[in-house]
Amino acid sequence: MKSPLSPALLTWLALPCAAFAAAPAMDKATPKLAITAANPLTFSRASQTIELSAKDLAPLGEKDLAKVHILDATGREVLAQAVDLDFDSLHLPDLVIFQADFAAGETKRFTATVGAKQTYLKEQFKAFGRFVRERFDDFVWENDRIAHRMYGKALETWEGEPLTSSTIDIWSKRTPRMVVNDWYLADDYHVDHGEGADFYSAGRSRGNGGSGLWAADKLWVSNNFVASRVLANGPVRVLFELDYDAFDVNGVKVTETKRISLDAGSNLDHYQSTYRPAAPGALTVGVGLKKVAGAEKSLNAARGVLTLWEKVEKNQGMQGIALVVDPKTFDKAAEDSLNNLLLVKASPANTVSYWAGFFWDKSGQFPSLQAFQAYVDQFAQGLQAPVSVKVTAE
C-alpha cells in the first residue's frame, strides 16, 4: 500500500532514530549530570547555544568529550557537539555545546551522560566551513541561514582577477541546507538556481564586518590571510582562525589573528581579532560595513548596533546588514570613502570582539527590515544577559 505521507516527510520522520542511534542507555550505572538553563530576559530566544566546559563535565569521568550526550527533559537526545578551543597538538575538545529555544523567562532542564562517540549524519549539519585551495585560497563558511567567504594569499597574484583585501564577502542563500561545497563544484555561484548566489561585491571595502586599525584619522588594513586552521566544524558550530602577515599602521608593523565562529540558527557571526604590534600603545579598531549608495543607516550607540538596509546587486532584492559591538568599548562612529565604521577600543591584550551578519529578503527569514532590526536589538541585549547555566550531580 502506498504511504499517504510524502517521501520528504518520511525521511524527516526517520531522522531522529537514525541520527541518535548511539544514544546511551539510561540506567542507574550510567553517570549523569543535571543541567538547568534559564532565559533571564522578557522575550523569547531561539537557537540559544549552551556551553558546558570540561570542568563542568568532569564528574562524568569521561576525558573524551565527544562521548558526552545531552538529553532533554523528556529523555530525547539533543544534537550536541564537542568543540576544540585551543588547537592543541591532540585537538582535544574543551567544550560540549548544544542548542535550545526559550520562551520569555523560561527555565529548561537537561541531562548530560556518557555513551558512544558522537557521529553525525550529513542532514544534521547546520554549520560548516573549509579552506578552498582550488579557488585561489578562499575560506568559506555557512550555517542554516547565511554564508560568507574571505580571501587567501593566492588571490593576490591570480592573473584572471587579482584582489588584495581582508574583506568579508556575503553569499546570499535561501535554503537551510549546506550549499557551499555544491556551489564551488558547479562553479556557477553568481547565478541563483533556486538556493541563492554570490550577489555581493565586497572588493577592498570591509564588506560585512571586516576590520582594521584606526590611526591618524585613517583605517589601516591587512592584506589577504596567509594561514588558516579549523577548530570545530559542525554540526552546531563552525570555528576557525585566519592569520595575517604584518601590515603598516601609521608606521608601526602589526600582525593579526582573526577567530571566527558561527552557530546554527544565527544571522550574526562572532569575530575576535588579536593584534600583535611591533611597538606598544593603545589600539583603536575600526569595524566596517561597505558603503552602498542609497542605503538606510541606523545607529543605536547605547546597544552598540549599526544596521543598514540596502539594495542587493543585480536587482536581487534588499538586504539588512548589521554590526554589534560591546557598548562598553564603543568609541564613536566614523566613515571613510568605502565604509561605515564603528570604532572600538581594543583590550589591554590588544584583542577585540564583535558580531556582524545579514539577511536577504528573498530568504524569507524576516518579514521586514523592522523585524530584522528587532532581532539584532534582542541579540545585543542577549549578549549582556546570556542564558544562565547550572550543572549539578543527579
C-alpha positions as a Python dict, from the first residue, in 0.01 Angstrom:
ca = {
    (1, 'M'): (0, 0, 0),
    (2, 'K'): (138, 341, -91),
    (3, 'S'): (213, 565, 206),
    (4, 'P'): (-6, 880, 230),
    (5, 'L'): (299, 1071, 357),
    (6, 'S'): (541, 1243, 119),
    (7, 'P'): (890, 1093, 75),
    (8, 'A'): (1039, 1413, 224),
    (9, 'L'): (823, 1385, 535),
    (10, 'L'): (901, 1014, 573),
    (11, 'T'): (1273, 1099, 556),
    (12, 'W'): (1231, 1368, 820),
    (13, 'L'): (1037, 1137, 1049),
    (14, 'A'): (1311, 875, 1021),
    (15, 'L'): (1593, 1116, 1109),
    (16, 'P'): (1574, 1116, 1491),
    (17, 'C'): (1613, 740, 1514),
    (18, 'A'): (1895, 729, 1262),
    (19, 'A'): (2067, 1037, 1396),
    (20, 'F'): (2082, 925, 1755),
    (21, 'A'): (2132, 553, 1716),
    (22, 'A'): (2430, 582, 1951),
    (23, 'A'): (2229, 738, 2235),
    (24, 'P'): (2339, 593, 2569),
    (25, 'A'): (2121, 357, 2766),
    (26, 'M'): (1996, 541, 3073),
    (27, 'D'): (2035, 302, 3362),
    (28, 'K'): (2138, 356, 3722),
    (29, 'A'): (2502, 277, 3646),
    (30, 'T'): (2537, 547, 3380),
    (31, 'P'): (2690, 868, 3521),
    (32, 'K'): (2465, 1171, 3477),
    (33, 'L'): (2470, 1544, 3541),
    (34, 'A'): (2168, 1773, 3569),
    (35, 'I'): (2178, 2093, 3363),
    (36, 'T'): (1948, 2386, 3435),
    (37, 'A'): (1936, 2666, 3177),
    (38, 'A'): (1732, 2983, 3224),
    (39, 'N'): (1647, 3279, 2999),
    (40, 'P'): (1661, 3595, 3216),
    (41, 'L'): (1506, 3820, 2951),
    (42, 'T'): (1144, 3913, 2885),
    (43, 'F'): (1134, 3792, 2525),
    (44, 'S'): (1170, 3454, 2358),
    (45, 'R'): (1509, 3343, 2227),
    (46, 'A'): (1555, 3079, 1956),
    (47, 'S'): (1865, 2866, 1891),
    (48, 'Q'): (2049, 2960, 2208),
    (49, 'T'): (2383, 2783, 2235),
    (50, 'I'): (2458, 2634, 2576),
    (51, 'E'): (2825, 2569, 2654),
    (52, 'L'): (2950, 2309, 2903),
    (53, 'S'): (3319, 2321, 2986),
    (54, 'A'): (3544, 2024, 3053),
    (55, 'K'): (3540, 2132, 3420),
    (56, 'D'): (3158, 2129, 3423),
    (57, 'L'): (3158, 1778, 3279),
    (58, 'A'): (3447, 1636, 3483),
    (59, 'P'): (3214, 1449, 3728),
    (60, 'L'): (3111, 1226, 3437),
    (61, 'G'): (3461, 1076, 3445),
    (62, 'E'): (3499, 1086, 3066),
    (63, 'K'): (3802, 1268, 2918),
    (64, 'D'): (3680, 1236, 2558),
    (65, 'L'): (3407, 1499, 2538),
    (66, 'A'): (3296, 1360, 2203),
    (67, 'K'): (3135, 1079, 2407),
    (68, 'V'): (2914, 1318, 2604),
    (69, 'H'): (2543, 1308, 2517),
    (70, 'I'): (2270, 1557, 2611),
    (71, 'L'): (1908, 1460, 2678),
    (72, 'D'): (1615, 1697, 2719),
    (73, 'A'): (1355, 1675, 2997),
    (74, 'T'): (1160, 1408, 2805),
    (75, 'G'): (1469, 1188, 2762),
    (76, 'R'): (1506, 1269, 2392),
    (77, 'E'): (1864, 1325, 2275),
    (78, 'V'): (1962, 1675, 2173),
    (79, 'L'): (2214, 1742, 1896),
    (80, 'A'): (2544, 1817, 2073),
    (81, 'Q'): (2898, 1891, 1953),
    (82, 'A'): (3239, 1874, 2119),
    (83, 'V'): (3449, 2185, 2040),
    (84, 'D'): (3827, 2237, 2048),
    (85, 'L'): (3907, 2592, 2163),
    (86, 'D'): (4287, 2595, 2168),
    (87, 'F'): (4401, 2383, 1870),
    (88, 'D'): (4637, 2182, 2089),
    (89, 'S'): (4851, 1908, 1938),
    (90, 'L'): (4592, 1634, 2002),
    (91, 'H'): (4296, 1855, 1906),
    (92, 'L'): (4119, 1752, 2225),
    (93, 'P'): (3779, 1918, 2272),
    (94, 'D'): (3734, 2169, 2555),
    (95, 'L'): (3358, 2227, 2539),
    (96, 'V'): (3035, 2049, 2464),
    (97, 'I'): (2769, 2270, 2307),
    (98, 'F'): (2402, 2221, 2226),
    (99, 'Q'): (2108, 2447, 2150),
    (100, 'A'): (1760, 2514, 2284),
    (101, 'D'): (1474, 2757, 2227),
    (102, 'F'): (1346, 2956, 2524),
    (103, 'A'): (1025, 3142, 2590),
    (104, 'A'): (1042, 3467, 2787),
    (105, 'G'): (1181, 3391, 3134),
    (106, 'E'): (1173, 3016, 3070),
    (107, 'T'): (1387, 2759, 3252),
    (108, 'K'): (1471, 2427, 3088),
    (109, 'R'): (1636, 2116, 3223),
    (110, 'F'): (1867, 1870, 3050),
    (111, 'T'): (2081, 1569, 3141),
    (112, 'A'): (2443, 1509, 3040),
    (113, 'T'): (2560, 1149, 3024),
    (114, 'V'): (2821, 932, 2853),
    (115, 'G'): (2785, 695, 2560),
    (116, 'A'): (2944, 605, 2229),
    (117, 'K'): (3150, 865, 2046),
    (118, 'Q'): (2926, 1110, 1861),
    (119, 'T'): (2878, 1054, 1490),
    (120, 'Y'): (2656, 1265, 1268),
    (121, 'L'): (2451, 1237, 955),
    (122, 'K'): (2506, 1482, 670),
    (123, 'E'): (2150, 1608, 717),
    (124, 'Q'): (2224, 1712, 1076),
    (125, 'F'): (2489, 1967, 985),
    (126, 'K'): (2377, 2325, 1038),
    (127, 'A'): (2725, 2483, 1027),
    (128, 'F'): (3027, 2411, 808),
    (129, 'G'): (3341, 2576, 670),
    (130, 'R'): (3661, 2497, 485),
    (131, 'F'): (3972, 2627, 311),
    (132, 'V'): (3919, 2621, -66),
    (133, 'R'): (4262, 2587, -224),
    (134, 'E'): (4113, 2520, -567),
    (135, 'R'): (3957, 2871, -567),
    (136, 'F'): (4278, 3065, -501),
    (137, 'D'): (4277, 3010, -124),
    (138, 'D'): (3924, 3118, -32),
    (139, 'F'): (3795, 3036, 312),
    (140, 'V'): (3420, 2978, 306),
    (141, 'W'): (3172, 2911, 584),
    (142, 'E'): (2798, 2890, 639),
    (143, 'N'): (2516, 2789, 866),
    (144, 'D'): (2150, 2720, 801),
    (145, 'R'): (2083, 3093, 743),
    (146, 'I'): (2385, 3274, 593),
    (147, 'A'): (2717, 3216, 416),
    (148, 'H'): (3046, 3405, 373),
    (149, 'R'): (3392, 3386, 228),
    (150, 'M'): (3727, 3555, 282),
    (151, 'Y'): (4029, 3571, 56),
    (152, 'G'): (4364, 3396, 85),
    (153, 'K'): (4711, 3477, -41),
    (154, 'A'): (4683, 3312, -384),
    (155, 'L'): (4411, 3554, -494),
    (156, 'E'): (4651, 3848, -469),
    (157, 'T'): (4851, 3725, -769),
    (158, 'W'): (4585, 3548, -978),
    (159, 'E'): (4618, 3689, -1330),
    (160, 'G'): (4247, 3648, -1402),
    (161, 'E'): (4107, 3877, -1132),
    (162, 'P'): (4362, 3964, -863),
    (163, 'L'): (4230, 4107, -536),
    (164, 'T'): (4415, 4216, -226),
    (165, 'S'): (4161, 4253, 51),
    (166, 'S'): (4083, 4128, 403),
    (167, 'T'): (3715, 4198, 345),
    (168, 'I'): (3426, 3971, 445),
    (169, 'D'): (3212, 3866, 148),
    (170, 'I'): (2843, 3770, 154),
    (171, 'W'): (2689, 3467, -12),
    (172, 'S'): (2312, 3509, -12),
    (173, 'K'): (2135, 3179, 46),
    (174, 'R'): (1766, 3094, 81),
    (175, 'T'): (1783, 2734, 191),
    (176, 'P'): (1876, 2588, 531),
    (177, 'R'): (2090, 2315, 377),
    (178, 'M'): (2468, 2336, 346),
    (179, 'V'): (2543, 2460, -8),
    (180, 'V'): (2895, 2596, -38),
    (181, 'N'): (3058, 2272, -149),
    (182, 'D'): (2795, 2226, -418),
    (183, 'W'): (2831, 2586, -534),
    (184, 'Y'): (3205, 2552, -575),
    (185, 'L'): (3157, 2218, -750),
    (186, 'A'): (2920, 2364, -1010),
    (187, 'D'): (3129, 2686, -1033),
    (188, 'D'): (2823, 2890, -1126),
    (189, 'Y'): (2752, 3059, -796),
    (190, 'H'): (2689, 3407, -937),
    (191, 'V'): (2357, 3278, -1073),
    (192, 'D'): (2063, 3190, -846),
    (193, 'H'): (1949, 2836, -929),
    (194, 'G'): (1688, 2841, -652),
    (195, 'E'): (1911, 2840, -343),
    (196, 'G'): (2077, 3181, -370),
    (197, 'A'): (2406, 3308, -512),
    (198, 'D'): (2701, 3542, -469),
    (199, 'F'): (2549, 3883, -545),
    (200, 'Y'): (2784, 4092, -328),
    (201, 'S'): (3098, 4270, -445),
    (202, 'A'): (3297, 4337, -130),
    (203, 'G'): (3614, 4446, -312),
    (204, 'R'): (3857, 4641, -95),
    (205, 'S'): (3583, 4759, 143),
    (206, 'R'): (3530, 4594, 482),
    (207, 'G'): (3225, 4415, 338),
    (208, 'N'): (3010, 4261, 609),
    (209, 'G'): (3217, 4319, 924),
    (210, 'G'): (3578, 4332, 815),
    (211, 'S'): (3809, 4529, 1041),
    (212, 'G'): (4126, 4735, 1051),
    (213, 'L'): (4314, 4963, 1288),
    (214, 'W'): (4225, 5331, 1315),
    (215, 'A'): (4515, 5574, 1349),
    (216, 'A'): (4577, 5930, 1228),
    (217, 'D'): (4209, 5954, 1128),
    (218, 'K'): (4254, 5670, 879),
    (219, 'L'): (4173, 5297, 858),
    (220, 'W'): (4478, 5074, 810),
    (221, 'V'): (4401, 4723, 685),
    (222, 'S'): (4580, 4393, 631),
    (223, 'N'): (4621, 4203, 306),
    (224, 'N'): (4476, 3857, 240),
    (225, 'F'): (4513, 3587, 505),
    (226, 'V'): (4821, 3365, 483),
    (227, 'A'): (4721, 3067, 700),
    (228, 'S'): (4404, 2907, 830),
    (229, 'R'): (4305, 2635, 1077),
    (230, 'V'): (3969, 2482, 1162),
    (231, 'L'): (3900, 2419, 1530),
    (232, 'A'): (3539, 2296, 1504),
    (233, 'N'): (3330, 2211, 1202),
    (234, 'G'): (2967, 2142, 1287),
    (235, 'P'): (2710, 2023, 1318),
    (236, 'V'): (2624, 2310, 1557),
    (237, 'R'): (2923, 2547, 1531),
    (238, 'V'): (3195, 2622, 1279),
    (239, 'L'): (3505, 2780, 1439),
    (240, 'F'): (3829, 2871, 1260),
    (241, 'E'): (4122, 3113, 1265),
    (242, 'L'): (4293, 3318, 995),
    (243, 'D'): (4644, 3464, 1022),
    (244, 'Y'): (4751, 3791, 856),
    (245, 'D'): (5108, 3900, 786),
    (246, 'A'): (5239, 4227, 927),
    (247, 'F'): (5078, 4539, 781),
    (248, 'D'): (5159, 4904, 833),
    (249, 'V'): (4961, 5108, 1085),
    (250, 'N'): (5088, 5466, 1072),
    (251, 'G'): (5450, 5349, 1073),
    (252, 'V'): (5410, 5052, 1309),
    (253, 'K'): (5400, 4692, 1184),
    (254, 'V'): (5112, 4482, 1320),
    (255, 'T'): (5017, 4118, 1267),
    (256, 'E'): (4668, 3981, 1328),
    (257, 'T'): (4490, 3655, 1401),
    (258, 'K'): (4115, 3659, 1348),
    (259, 'R'): (3900, 3391, 1514),
    (260, 'I'): (3557, 3346, 1354),
    (261, 'S'): (3263, 3138, 1471),
    (262, 'L'): (2908, 3089, 1351),
    (263, 'D'): (2642, 2885, 1529),
    (264, 'A'): (2336, 2720, 1382),
    (265, 'G'): (2027, 2940, 1368),
    (266, 'S'): (2217, 3271, 1387),
    (267, 'N'): (2228, 3556, 1136),
    (268, 'L'): (2534, 3702, 1311),
    (269, 'D'): (2893, 3575, 1311),
    (270, 'H'): (3129, 3626, 1605),
    (271, 'Y'): (3468, 3781, 1525),
    (272, 'Q'): (3761, 3802, 1767),
    (273, 'S'): (4080, 3972, 1647),
    (274, 'T'): (4414, 3961, 1829),
    (275, 'Y'): (4673, 4216, 1718),
    (276, 'R'): (5046, 4200, 1780),
    (277, 'P'): (5204, 4545, 1722),
    (278, 'A'): (5579, 4589, 1694),
    (279, 'A'): (5560, 4884, 1935),
    (280, 'P'): (5346, 4925, 2249),
    (281, 'G'): (5045, 5151, 2258),
    (282, 'A'): (4666, 5151, 2286),
    (283, 'L'): (4485, 5033, 1974),
    (284, 'T'): (4156, 5151, 1824),
    (285, 'V'): (3984, 4907, 1590),
    (286, 'G'): (3756, 5012, 1306),
    (287, 'V'): (3487, 4756, 1224),
    (288, 'G'): (3312, 4823, 898),
    (289, 'L'): (3021, 4776, 664),
    (290, 'K'): (3060, 4853, 295),
    (291, 'K'): (2905, 5178, 179),
    (292, 'V'): (2622, 5125, -69),
    (293, 'A'): (2453, 5418, -242),
    (294, 'G'): (2105, 5488, -107),
    (295, 'A'): (2140, 5263, 197),
    (296, 'E'): (1925, 5341, 500),
    (297, 'K'): (2151, 5360, 806),
    (298, 'S'): (2054, 5329, 1173),
    (299, 'L'): (2289, 5356, 1474),
    (300, 'N'): (2196, 5266, 1832),
    (301, 'A'): (2505, 5366, 2029),
    (302, 'A'): (2359, 5251, 2361),
    (303, 'R'): (2333, 4897, 2227),
    (304, 'G'): (2645, 4916, 2010),
    (305, 'V'): (2438, 4835, 1698),
    (306, 'L'): (2469, 4963, 1341),
    (307, 'T'): (2227, 4840, 1072),
    (308, 'L'): (2195, 4913, 701),
    (309, 'W'): (1908, 4846, 461),
    (310, 'E'): (2040, 4834, 107),
    (311, 'K'): (1974, 4711, -243),
    (312, 'V'): (2131, 4381, -346),
    (313, 'E'): (2333, 4397, -665),
    (314, 'K'): (2184, 4276, -996),
    (315, 'N'): (1833, 4378, -880),
    (316, 'Q'): (1816, 4082, -645),
    (317, 'G'): (1603, 4244, -376),
    (318, 'M'): (1711, 4403, -48),
    (319, 'Q'): (1933, 4301, 241),
    (320, 'G'): (1971, 4403, 604),
    (321, 'I'): (2329, 4432, 727),
    (322, 'A'): (2432, 4457, 1092),
    (323, 'L'): (2725, 4520, 1326),
    (324, 'V'): (2713, 4464, 1701),
    (325, 'V'): (2995, 4578, 1931),
    (326, 'D'): (3025, 4589, 2308),
    (327, 'P'): (2887, 4932, 2405),
    (328, 'K'): (3144, 4946, 2686),
    (329, 'T'): (3426, 4953, 2430),
    (330, 'F'): (3246, 5160, 2164),
    (331, 'D'): (3414, 5495, 2098),
    (332, 'K'): (3231, 5656, 1806),
    (333, 'A'): (3103, 5610, 1453),
    (334, 'A'): (3323, 5712, 1160),
    (335, 'E'): (3344, 5682, 782),
    (336, 'D'): (3595, 5661, 505),
    (337, 'S'): (3544, 5651, 130),
    (338, 'L'): (3446, 5281, 130),
    (339, 'N'): (3297, 5207, 471),
    (340, 'N'): (3063, 5291, 753),
    (341, 'L'): (3269, 5225, 1068),
    (342, 'L'): (3228, 5167, 1438),
    (343, 'L'): (3545, 5249, 1631),
    (344, 'V'): (3610, 5037, 1940),
    (345, 'K'): (3892, 5030, 2192),
    (346, 'A'): (4099, 4712, 2198),
    (347, 'S'): (4162, 4542, 2533),
    (348, 'P'): (4499, 4577, 2711),
    (349, 'A'): (4586, 4243, 2546),
    (350, 'N'): (4515, 4401, 2203),
    (351, 'T'): (4203, 4197, 2135),
    (352, 'V'): (3858, 4299, 2017),
    (353, 'S'): (3533, 4104, 1996),
    (354, 'Y'): (3230, 4192, 1781),
    (355, 'W'): (2947, 4042, 1576),
    (356, 'A'): (2835, 4102, 1218),
    (357, 'G'): (2583, 3948, 981),
    (358, 'F'): (2296, 4000, 743),
    (359, 'F'): (1972, 3874, 596),
    (360, 'W'): (1845, 3866, 237),
    (361, 'D'): (1478, 3948, 189),
    (362, 'K'): (1437, 3662, -60),
    (363, 'S'): (1531, 3413, 211),
    (364, 'G'): (1204, 3476, 394),
    (365, 'Q'): (1386, 3470, 729),
    (366, 'F'): (1240, 3806, 836),
    (367, 'P'): (925, 3974, 703),
    (368, 'S'): (1073, 4326, 708),
    (369, 'L'): (1368, 4545, 798),
    (370, 'Q'): (1196, 4627, 1126),
    (371, 'A'): (1176, 4259, 1216),
    (372, 'F'): (1548, 4218, 1141),
    (373, 'Q'): (1634, 4526, 1346),
    (374, 'A'): (1432, 4388, 1637),
    (375, 'Y'): (1623, 4060, 1605),
    (376, 'V'): (1959, 4241, 1613),
    (377, 'D'): (1850, 4456, 1907),
    (378, 'Q'): (1744, 4149, 2105),
    (379, 'F'): (2067, 3974, 2006),
    (380, 'A'): (2264, 4267, 2151),
    (381, 'Q'): (2058, 4252, 2472),
    (382, 'G'): (2123, 3879, 2490),
    (383, 'L'): (2498, 3934, 2484),
    (384, 'Q'): (2464, 4136, 2802),
    (385, 'A'): (2225, 3884, 2961),
    (386, 'P'): (2316, 3533, 2837),
    (387, 'V'): (2121, 3221, 2922),
    (388, 'S'): (2236, 3116, 3269),
    (389, 'V'): (2360, 2758, 3307),
    (390, 'K'): (2397, 2548, 3624),
    (391, 'V'): (2542, 2197, 3630),
    (392, 'T'): (2485, 1968, 3930),
    (393, 'A'): (2516, 1598, 4009),
    (394, 'E'): (2195, 1395, 3970),
}
